[in-house]
Amino acid sequence: MSRTEDMRKLAEELLHFKKSPLYVERVANKMLPVIGEGSLSAQIVFIGEAPGKKEASTGKPFCGASGRILDELLASIDLPRERVYVTNIVKDRPTDNRDPSVEEIELYAPFLDRQIDIIKPKVIVTLGRFSMDYIMNRYGLEDSISTIGKNHGKVFVAKVGKRKVKMIPLYHPAASIYNQKLKEDLKKDFLILKNCITGE
Ligand code: URA
């Protein structure tokens, strides 16, 4: 199957993902699942936490306030958003923008694993501690797990099956909305990402 077909199948499964308690809320609130968006042959995959209200009403990841910051950061390193793939671990919106629960992460993570297998990125960028913890635990980096304050902007090498994939944990863009210092850190970390893709 092609990448497009594989992703379409995944999207179809997600649309009918009745096993998830968030599915019931999605349908009741006339919201949409947020699968992910971007190039299926992207070298970089960005992984956030879960969709917010705007994302769940449009079906598009990072299209609200956090998305505007992500767009600004991508523009700061001249990286067009269409060239990357953007997704989340949890694909349905947890009510009232609460943090995703351990159970929700467990339930939705297999979709994320499949997306990584389909796209086969060279670099995985996690946004926030939930996706950082998940990816580090899942892909052989459990010994390097620490706080996001310590790990942000470091380049790790994850084992995804037989492939070695660079992994860079970053702060979640939302954390920088009212914190200028975090915004500066994010900008510096994006330069590290840029070096990572141009320095090959
Ligand atoms: N925050 C996330 O983690 N993901 C989105 O898609 C939007 C906001």
JSON list of N, CA, C and O in Angstrom, two decimals, residues 144-193:
[
{"chain": "A", "resi": 144, "resn": "SER", "atom": "N", "xyz": [17.45, 8.36, 29.13]},
{"chain": "A", "resi": 144, "resn": "SER", "atom": "CA", "xyz": [17.73, 9.81, 29.02]},
{"chain": "A", "resi": 144, "resn": "SER", "atom": "C", "xyz": [16.54, 10.66, 29.44]},
{"chain": "A", "resi": 144, "resn": "SER", "atom": "O", "xyz": [16.59, 11.89, 29.33]},
{"chain": "A", "resi": 145, "resn": "ILE", "atom": "N", "xyz": [15.47, 10.01, 29.91]},
{"chain": "A", "resi": 145, "resn": "ILE", "atom": "CA", "xyz": [14.28, 10.79, 30.29]},
{"chain": "A", "resi": 145, "resn": "ILE", "atom": "C", "xyz": [14.61, 11.70, 31.47]},
{"chain": "A", "resi": 145, "resn": "ILE", "atom": "O", "xyz": [15.26, 11.29, 32.43]},
{"chain": "A", "resi": 146, "resn": "SER", "atom": "N", "xyz": [14.24, 12.96, 31.32]},
{"chain": "A", "resi": 146, "resn": "SER", "atom": "CA", "xyz": [14.42, 13.93, 32.40]},
{"chain": "A", "resi": 146, "resn": "SER", "atom": "C", "xyz": [13.32, 14.97, 32.25]},
{"chain": "A", "resi": 146, "resn": "SER", "atom": "O", "xyz": [12.37, 14.77, 31.48]},
{"chain": "A", "resi": 147, "resn": "THR", "atom": "N", "xyz": [13.46, 16.09, 32.92]},
{"chain": "A", "resi": 147, "resn": "THR", "atom": "CA", "xyz": [12.44, 17.13, 32.77]},
{"chain": "A", "resi": 147, "resn": "THR", "atom": "C", "xyz": [12.62, 17.79, 31.42]},
{"chain": "A", "resi": 147, "resn": "THR", "atom": "O", "xyz": [13.71, 17.76, 30.84]},
{"chain": "A", "resi": 148, "resn": "ILE", "atom": "N", "xyz": [11.59, 18.44, 30.94]},
{"chain": "A", "resi": 148, "resn": "ILE", "atom": "CA", "xyz": [11.70, 19.14, 29.66]},
{"chain": "A", "resi": 148, "resn": "ILE", "atom": "C", "xyz": [12.66, 20.32, 29.79]},
{"chain": "A", "resi": 148, "resn": "ILE", "atom": "O", "xyz": [13.37, 20.67, 28.85]},
{"chain": "A", "resi": 149, "resn": "GLY", "atom": "N", "xyz": [12.74, 20.87, 30.99]},
{"chain": "A", "resi": 149, "resn": "GLY", "atom": "CA", "xyz": [13.68, 21.97, 31.24]},
{"chain": "A", "resi": 149, "resn": "GLY", "atom": "C", "xyz": [15.12, 21.54, 30.99]},
{"chain": "A", "resi": 149, "resn": "GLY", "atom": "O", "xyz": [15.95, 22.33, 30.54]},
{"chain": "A", "resi": 150, "resn": "LYS", "atom": "N", "xyz": [15.42, 20.28, 31.27]},
{"chain": "A", "resi": 150, "resn": "LYS", "atom": "CA", "xyz": [16.79, 19.77, 31.05]},
{"chain": "A", "resi": 150, "resn": "LYS", "atom": "C", "xyz": [16.98, 19.23, 29.63]},
{"chain": "A", "resi": 150, "resn": "LYS", "atom": "O", "xyz": [18.06, 19.36, 29.05]},
{"chain": "A", "resi": 151, "resn": "ASN", "atom": "N", "xyz": [15.95, 18.63, 29.08]},
{"chain": "A", "resi": 151, "resn": "ASN", "atom": "CA", "xyz": [16.13, 17.93, 27.79]},
{"chain": "A", "resi": 151, "resn": "ASN", "atom": "C", "xyz": [15.84, 18.77, 26.55]},
{"chain": "A", "resi": 151, "resn": "ASN", "atom": "O", "xyz": [16.21, 18.38, 25.44]},
{"chain": "A", "resi": 152, "resn": "HIS", "atom": "N", "xyz": [15.19, 19.91, 26.73]},
{"chain": "A", "resi": 152, "resn": "HIS", "atom": "CA", "xyz": [14.79, 20.66, 25.52]},
{"chain": "A", "resi": 152, "resn": "HIS", "atom": "C", "xyz": [16.02, 21.09, 24.70]},
{"chain": "A", "resi": 152, "resn": "HIS", "atom": "O", "xyz": [17.06, 21.44, 25.27]},
{"chain": "A", "resi": 153, "resn": "GLY", "atom": "N", "xyz": [15.89, 20.99, 23.41]},
{"chain": "A", "resi": 153, "resn": "GLY", "atom": "CA", "xyz": [16.97, 21.43, 22.51]},
{"chain": "A", "resi": 153, "resn": "GLY", "atom": "C", "xyz": [18.13, 20.45, 22.39]},
{"chain": "A", "resi": 153, "resn": "GLY", "atom": "O", "xyz": [19.09, 20.72, 21.66]},
{"chain": "A", "resi": 154, "resn": "LYS", "atom": "N", "xyz": [18.06, 19.30, 23.07]},
{"chain": "A", "resi": 154, "resn": "LYS", "atom": "CA", "xyz": [19.12, 18.29, 22.91]},
{"chain": "A", "resi": 154, "resn": "LYS", "atom": "C", "xyz": [18.74, 17.36, 21.77]},
{"chain": "A", "resi": 154, "resn": "LYS", "atom": "O", "xyz": [17.55, 17.06, 21.58]},
{"chain": "A", "resi": 155, "resn": "VAL", "atom": "N", "xyz": [19.75, 16.89, 21.05]},
{"chain": "A", "resi": 155, "resn": "VAL", "atom": "CA", "xyz": [19.47, 15.96, 19.95]},
{"chain": "A", "resi": 155, "resn": "VAL", "atom": "C", "xyz": [19.76, 14.53, 20.44]},
{"chain": "A", "resi": 155, "resn": "VAL", "atom": "O", "xyz": [20.89, 14.22, 20.80]},
{"chain": "A", "resi": 156, "resn": "PHE", "atom": "N", "xyz": [18.74, 13.70, 20.47]},
{"chain": "A", "resi": 156, "resn": "PHE", "atom": "CA", "xyz": [18.90, 12.30, 20.87]},
{"chain": "A", "resi": 156, "resn": "PHE", "atom": "C", "xyz": [18.79, 11.42, 19.63]},
{"chain": "A", "resi": 156, "resn": "PHE", "atom": "O", "xyz": [18.32, 11.87, 18.58]},
{"chain": "A", "resi": 157, "resn": "VAL", "atom": "N", "xyz": [19.23, 10.17, 19.75]},
{"chain": "A", "resi": 157, "resn": "VAL", "atom": "CA", "xyz": [19.05, 9.25, 18.63]},
{"chain": "A", "resi": 157, "resn": "VAL", "atom": "C", "xyz": [18.14, 8.11, 19.08]},
{"chain": "A", "resi": 157, "resn": "VAL", "atom": "O", "xyz": [18.49, 7.33, 19.97]},
{"chain": "A", "resi": 158, "resn": "ALA", "atom": "N", "xyz": [16.95, 8.07, 18.49]},
{"chain": "A", "resi": 158, "resn": "ALA", "atom": "CA", "xyz": [15.96, 7.06, 18.87]},
{"chain": "A", "resi": 158, "resn": "ALA", "atom": "C", "xyz": [16.06, 5.86, 17.93]},
{"chain": "A", "resi": 158, "resn": "ALA", "atom": "O", "xyz": [16.49, 6.00, 16.79]},
{"chain": "A", "resi": 159, "resn": "LYS", "atom": "N", "xyz": [15.66, 4.70, 18.46]},
{"chain": "A", "resi": 159, "resn": "LYS", "atom": "CA", "xyz": [15.64, 3.50, 17.61]},
{"chain": "A", "resi": 159, "resn": "LYS", "atom": "C", "xyz": [14.20, 3.19, 17.21]},
{"chain": "A", "resi": 159, "resn": "LYS", "atom": "O", "xyz": [13.40, 2.76, 18.04]},
{"chain": "A", "resi": 160, "resn": "VAL", "atom": "N", "xyz": [13.91, 3.44, 15.94]},
{"chain": "A", "resi": 160, "resn": "VAL", "atom": "CA", "xyz": [12.55, 3.17, 15.45]},
{"chain": "A", "resi": 160, "resn": "VAL", "atom": "C", "xyz": [12.66, 1.94, 14.55]},
{"chain": "A", "resi": 160, "resn": "VAL", "atom": "O", "xyz": [13.08, 2.04, 13.40]},
{"chain": "A", "resi": 161, "resn": "GLY", "atom": "N", "xyz": [12.36, 0.77, 15.11]},
{"chain": "A", "resi": 161, "resn": "GLY", "atom": "CA", "xyz": [12.61, -0.48, 14.39]},
{"chain": "A", "resi": 161, "resn": "GLY", "atom": "C", "xyz": [14.10, -0.58, 14.16]},
{"chain": "A", "resi": 161, "resn": "GLY", "atom": "O", "xyz": [14.89, -0.47, 15.10]},
{"chain": "A", "resi": 162, "resn": "LYS", "atom": "N", "xyz": [14.49, -0.74, 12.87]},
{"chain": "A", "resi": 162, "resn": "LYS", "atom": "CA", "xyz": [15.93, -0.86, 12.59]},
{"chain": "A", "resi": 162, "resn": "LYS", "atom": "C", "xyz": [16.54, 0.49, 12.28]},
{"chain": "A", "resi": 162, "resn": "LYS", "atom": "O", "xyz": [17.74, 0.61, 12.05]},
{"chain": "A", "resi": 163, "resn": "ARG", "atom": "N", "xyz": [15.68, 1.52, 12.18]},
{"chain": "A", "resi": 163, "resn": "ARG", "atom": "CA", "xyz": [16.18, 2.84, 11.78]},
{"chain": "A", "resi": 163, "resn": "ARG", "atom": "C", "xyz": [16.59, 3.69, 12.98]},
{"chain": "A", "resi": 163, "resn": "ARG", "atom": "O", "xyz": [16.02, 3.59, 14.05]},
{"chain": "A", "resi": 164, "resn": "LYS", "atom": "N", "xyz": [17.60, 4.53, 12.75]},
{"chain": "A", "resi": 164, "resn": "LYS", "atom": "CA", "xyz": [17.98, 5.50, 13.78]},
{"chain": "A", "resi": 164, "resn": "LYS", "atom": "C", "xyz": [17.38, 6.85, 13.38]},
{"chain": "A", "resi": 164, "resn": "LYS", "atom": "O", "xyz": [17.56, 7.30, 12.25]},
{"chain": "A", "resi": 165, "resn": "VAL", "atom": "N", "xyz": [16.66, 7.42, 14.29]},
{"chain": "A", "resi": 165, "resn": "VAL", "atom": "CA", "xyz": [15.95, 8.67, 14.00]},
{"chain": "A", "resi": 165, "resn": "VAL", "atom": "C", "xyz": [16.34, 9.72, 15.05]},
{"chain": "A", "resi": 165, "resn": "VAL", "atom": "O", "xyz": [16.35, 9.43, 16.25]},
{"chain": "A", "resi": 166, "resn": "LYS", "atom": "N", "xyz": [16.70, 10.92, 14.58]},
{"chain": "A", "resi": 166, "resn": "LYS", "atom": "CA", "xyz": [17.02, 11.97, 15.54]},
{"chain": "A", "resi": 166, "resn": "LYS", "atom": "C", "xyz": [15.74, 12.41, 16.24]},
{"chain": "A", "resi": 166, "resn": "LYS", "atom": "O", "xyz": [14.67, 12.46, 15.62]},
{"chain": "A", "resi": 167, "resn": "MET", "atom": "N", "xyz": [15.89, 12.72, 17.52]},
{"chain": "A", "resi": 167, "resn": "MET", "atom": "CA", "xyz": [14.71, 13.13, 18.29]},
{"chain": "A", "resi": 167, "resn": "MET", "atom": "C", "xyz": [15.07, 14.37, 19.10]},
{"chain": "A", "resi": 167, "resn": "MET", "atom": "O", "xyz": [16.08, 14.37, 19.80]},
{"chain": "A", "resi": 168, "resn": "ILE", "atom": "N", "xyz": [14.28, 15.43, 18.94]},
{"chain": "A", "resi": 168, "resn": "ILE", "atom": "CA", "xyz": [14.57, 16.67, 19.67]},
{"chain": "A", "resi": 168, "resn": "ILE", "atom": "C", "xyz": [13.35, 17.07, 20.48]},
{"chain": "A", "resi": 168, "resn": "ILE", "atom": "O", "xyz": [12.30, 17.39, 19.92]},
{"chain": "A", "resi": 169, "resn": "PRO", "atom": "N", "xyz": [13.47, 17.06, 21.81]},
{"chain": "A", "resi": 169, "resn": "PRO", "atom": "CA", "xyz": [12.33, 17.55, 22.62]},
{"chain": "A", "resi": 169, "resn": "PRO", "atom": "C", "xyz": [12.34, 19.07, 22.68]},
{"chain": "A", "resi": 169, "resn": "PRO", "atom": "O", "xyz": [13.39, 19.68, 22.90]},
{"chain": "A", "resi": 170, "resn": "LEU", "atom": "N", "xyz": [11.19, 19.68, 22.46]},
{"chain": "A", "resi": 170, "resn": "LEU", "atom": "CA", "xyz": [11.06, 21.13, 22.58]},
{"chain": "A", "resi": 170, "resn": "LEU", "atom": "C", "xyz": [9.92, 21.46, 23.55]},
{"chain": "A", "resi": 170, "resn": "LEU", "atom": "O", "xyz": [9.05, 20.63, 23.78]},
{"chain": "A", "resi": 171, "resn": "TYR", "atom": "N", "xyz": [9.95, 22.69, 24.06]},
{"chain": "A", "resi": 171, "resn": "TYR", "atom": "CA", "xyz": [8.81, 23.13, 24.86]},
{"chain": "A", "resi": 171, "resn": "TYR", "atom": "C", "xyz": [7.57, 23.18, 23.97]},
{"chain": "A", "resi": 171, "resn": "TYR", "atom": "O", "xyz": [7.68, 23.37, 22.75]},
{"chain": "A", "resi": 172, "resn": "HIS", "atom": "N", "xyz": [6.40, 23.03, 24.60]},
{"chain": "A", "resi": 172, "resn": "HIS", "atom": "CA", "xyz": [5.17, 23.18, 23.84]},
{"chain": "A", "resi": 172, "resn": "HIS", "atom": "C", "xyz": [4.98, 24.68, 23.52]},
{"chain": "A", "resi": 172, "resn": "HIS", "atom": "O", "xyz": [5.16, 25.52, 24.42]},
{"chain": "A", "resi": 173, "resn": "PRO", "atom": "N", "xyz": [4.63, 25.04, 22.28]},
{"chain": "A", "resi": 173, "resn": "PRO", "atom": "CA", "xyz": [4.46, 26.47, 21.95]},
{"chain": "A", "resi": 173, "resn": "PRO", "atom": "C", "xyz": [3.51, 27.20, 22.90]},
{"chain": "A", "resi": 173, "resn": "PRO", "atom": "O", "xyz": [3.74, 28.37, 23.22]},
{"chain": "A", "resi": 174, "resn": "ALA", "atom": "N", "xyz": [2.47, 26.51, 23.39]},
{"chain": "A", "resi": 174, "resn": "ALA", "atom": "CA", "xyz": [1.50, 27.16, 24.29]},
{"chain": "A", "resi": 174, "resn": "ALA", "atom": "C", "xyz": [2.18, 27.67, 25.56]},
{"chain": "A", "resi": 174, "resn": "ALA", "atom": "O", "xyz": [1.77, 28.68, 26.14]},
{"chain": "A", "resi": 175, "resn": "ALA", "atom": "N", "xyz": [3.22, 26.97, 25.99]},
{"chain": "A", "resi": 175, "resn": "ALA", "atom": "CA", "xyz": [3.92, 27.36, 27.23]},
{"chain": "A", "resi": 175, "resn": "ALA", "atom": "C", "xyz": [4.62, 28.71, 27.07]},
{"chain": "A", "resi": 175, "resn": "ALA", "atom": "O", "xyz": [4.94, 29.37, 28.05]},
{"chain": "A", "resi": 176, "resn": "SER", "atom": "N", "xyz": [4.83, 29.11, 25.81]},
{"chain": "A", "resi": 176, "resn": "SER", "atom": "CA", "xyz": [5.58, 30.35, 25.58]},
{"chain": "A", "resi": 176, "resn": "SER", "atom": "C", "xyz": [4.66, 31.56, 25.38]},
{"chain": "A", "resi": 176, "resn": "SER", "atom": "O", "xyz": [5.15, 32.67, 25.20]},
{"chain": "A", "resi": 177, "resn": "ILE", "atom": "N", "xyz": [3.35, 31.33, 25.44]},
{"chain": "A", "resi": 177, "resn": "ILE", "atom": "CA", "xyz": [2.43, 32.44, 25.16]},
{"chain": "A", "resi": 177, "resn": "ILE", "atom": "C", "xyz": [2.63, 33.58, 26.17]},
{"chain": "A", "resi": 177, "resn": "ILE", "atom": "O", "xyz": [2.68, 34.74, 25.80]},
{"chain": "A", "resi": 178, "resn": "TYR", "atom": "N", "xyz": [2.74, 33.22, 27.44]},
{"chain": "A", "resi": 178, "resn": "TYR", "atom": "CA", "xyz": [2.94, 34.27, 28.46]},
{"chain": "A", "resi": 178, "resn": "TYR", "atom": "C", "xyz": [4.33, 34.20, 29.07]},
{"chain": "A", "resi": 178, "resn": "TYR", "atom": "O", "xyz": [4.55, 34.66, 30.18]},
{"chain": "A", "resi": 179, "resn": "ASN", "atom": "N", "xyz": [5.26, 33.57, 28.39]},
{"chain": "A", "resi": 179, "resn": "ASN", "atom": "CA", "xyz": [6.60, 33.43, 28.97]},
{"chain": "A", "resi": 179, "resn": "ASN", "atom": "C", "xyz": [7.66, 33.71, 27.90]},
{"chain": "A", "resi": 179, "resn": "ASN", "atom": "O", "xyz": [8.00, 32.84, 27.08]},
{"chain": "A", "resi": 180, "resn": "GLN", "atom": "N", "xyz": [8.17, 34.92, 27.92]},
{"chain": "A", "resi": 180, "resn": "GLN", "atom": "CA", "xyz": [9.11, 35.36, 26.89]},
{"chain": "A", "resi": 180, "resn": "GLN", "atom": "C", "xyz": [10.40, 34.54, 26.90]},
{"chain": "A", "resi": 180, "resn": "GLN", "atom": "O", "xyz": [10.98, 34.25, 25.86]},
{"chain": "A", "resi": 181, "resn": "LYS", "atom": "N", "xyz": [10.82, 34.11, 28.11]},
{"chain": "A", "resi": 181, "resn": "LYS", "atom": "CA", "xyz": [12.06, 33.34, 28.22]},
{"chain": "A", "resi": 181, "resn": "LYS", "atom": "C", "xyz": [11.92, 32.00, 27.47]},
{"chain": "A", "resi": 181, "resn": "LYS", "atom": "O", "xyz": [12.81, 31.59, 26.72]},
{"chain": "A", "resi": 182, "resn": "LEU", "atom": "N", "xyz": [10.75, 31.37, 27.64]},
{"chain": "A", "resi": 182, "resn": "LEU", "atom": "CA", "xyz": [10.51, 30.10, 26.94]},
{"chain": "A", "resi": 182, "resn": "LEU", "atom": "C", "xyz": [10.45, 30.32, 25.43]},
{"chain": "A", "resi": 182, "resn": "LEU", "atom": "O", "xyz": [10.90, 29.48, 24.64]},
{"chain": "A", "resi": 183, "resn": "LYS", "atom": "N", "xyz": [9.90, 31.46, 25.03]},
{"chain": "A", "resi": 183, "resn": "LYS", "atom": "CA", "xyz": [9.82, 31.77, 23.60]},
{"chain": "A", "resi": 183, "resn": "LYS", "atom": "C", "xyz": [11.25, 31.88, 23.03]},
{"chain": "A", "resi": 183, "resn": "LYS", "atom": "O", "xyz": [11.54, 31.36, 21.95]},
{"chain": "A", "resi": 184, "resn": "GLU", "atom": "N", "xyz": [12.12, 32.54, 23.78]},
{"chain": "A", "resi": 184, "resn": "GLU", "atom": "CA", "xyz": [13.52, 32.67, 23.33]},
{"chain": "A", "resi": 184, "resn": "GLU", "atom": "C", "xyz": [14.17, 31.29, 23.25]},
{"chain": "A", "resi": 184, "resn": "GLU", "atom": "O", "xyz": [14.90, 30.99, 22.30]},
{"chain": "A", "resi": 185, "resn": "ASP", "atom": "N", "xyz": [13.93, 30.46, 24.27]},
{"chain": "A", "resi": 185, "resn": "ASP", "atom": "CA", "xyz": [14.47, 29.09, 24.25]},
{"chain": "A", "resi": 185, "resn": "ASP", "atom": "C", "xyz": [13.97, 28.33, 23.03]},
{"chain": "A", "resi": 185, "resn": "ASP", "atom": "O", "xyz": [14.74, 27.62, 22.37]},
{"chain": "A", "resi": 186, "resn": "LEU", "atom": "N", "xyz": [12.67, 28.48, 22.74]},
{"chain": "A", "resi": 186, "resn": "LEU", "atom": "CA", "xyz": [12.11, 27.79, 21.57]},
{"chain": "A", "resi": 186, "resn": "LEU", "atom": "C", "xyz": [12.79, 28.26, 20.28]},
{"chain": "A", "resi": 186, "resn": "LEU", "atom": "O", "xyz": [13.13, 27.44, 19.41]},
{"chain": "A", "resi": 187, "resn": "LYS", "atom": "N", "xyz": [13.02, 29.56, 20.19]},
{"chain": "A", "resi": 187, "resn": "LYS", "atom": "CA", "xyz": [13.68, 30.08, 18.97]},
{"chain": "A", "resi": 187, "resn": "LYS", "atom": "C", "xyz": [15.08, 29.50, 18.83]},
{"chain": "A", "resi": 187, "resn": "LYS", "atom": "O", "xyz": [15.49, 29.09, 17.74]},
{"chain": "A", "resi": 188, "resn": "LYS", "atom": "N", "xyz": [15.81, 29.45, 19.96]},
{"chain": "A", "resi": 188, "resn": "LYS", "atom": "CA", "xyz": [17.18, 28.89, 19.91]},
{"chain": "A", "resi": 188, "resn": "LYS", "atom": "C", "xyz": [17.12, 27.40, 19.54]},
{"chain": "A", "resi": 188, "resn": "LYS", "atom": "O", "xyz": [17.93, 26.91, 18.77]},
{"chain": "A", "resi": 189, "resn": "ASP", "atom": "N", "xyz": [16.14, 26.69, 20.12]},
{"chain": "A", "resi": 189, "resn": "ASP", "atom": "CA", "xyz": [16.03, 25.26, 19.84]},
{"chain": "A", "resi": 189, "resn": "ASP", "atom": "C", "xyz": [15.67, 25.00, 18.37]},
{"chain": "A", "resi": 189, "resn": "ASP", "atom": "O", "xyz": [16.07, 23.99, 17.79]},
{"chain": "A", "resi": 190, "resn": "PHE", "atom": "N", "xyz": [14.92, 25.91, 17.78]},
{"chain": "A", "resi": 190, "resn": "PHE", "atom": "CA", "xyz": [14.60, 25.76, 16.35]},
{"chain": "A", "resi": 190, "resn": "PHE", "atom": "C", "xyz": [15.87, 25.90, 15.51]},
{"chain": "A", "resi": 190, "resn": "PHE", "atom": "O", "xyz": [15.99, 25.28, 14.45]},
{"chain": "A", "resi": 191, "resn": "LEU", "atom": "N", "xyz": [16.83, 26.70, 15.97]},
{"chain": "A", "resi": 191, "resn": "LEU", "atom": "CA", "xyz": [18.09, 26.82, 15.23]},
{"chain": "A", "resi": 191, "resn": "LEU", "atom": "C", "xyz": [18.86, 25.49, 15.31]},
{"chain": "A", "resi": 191, "resn": "LEU", "atom": "O", "xyz": [19.52, 25.08, 14.36]},
{"chain": "A", "resi": 192, "resn": "ILE", "atom": "N", "xyz": [18.73, 24.83, 16.46]},
{"chain": "A", "resi": 192, "resn": "ILE", "atom": "CA", "xyz": [19.36, 23.50, 16.59]},
{"chain": "A", "resi": 192, "resn": "ILE", "atom": "C", "xyz": [18.72, 22.53, 15.60]},
{"chain": "A", "resi": 192, "resn": "ILE", "atom": "O", "xyz": [19.40, 21.77, 14.92]},
{"chain": "A", "resi": 193, "resn": "LEU", "atom": "N", "xyz": [17.40, 22.62, 15.51]},
{"chain": "A", "resi": 193, "resn": "LEU", "atom": "CA", "xyz": [16.68, 21.78, 14.54]},
{"chain": "A", "resi": 193, "resn": "LEU", "atom": "C", "xyz": [17.17, 22.09, 13.12]},
{"chain": "A", "resi": 193, "resn": "LEU", "atom": "O", "xyz": [17.42, 21.18, 12.32]}
]
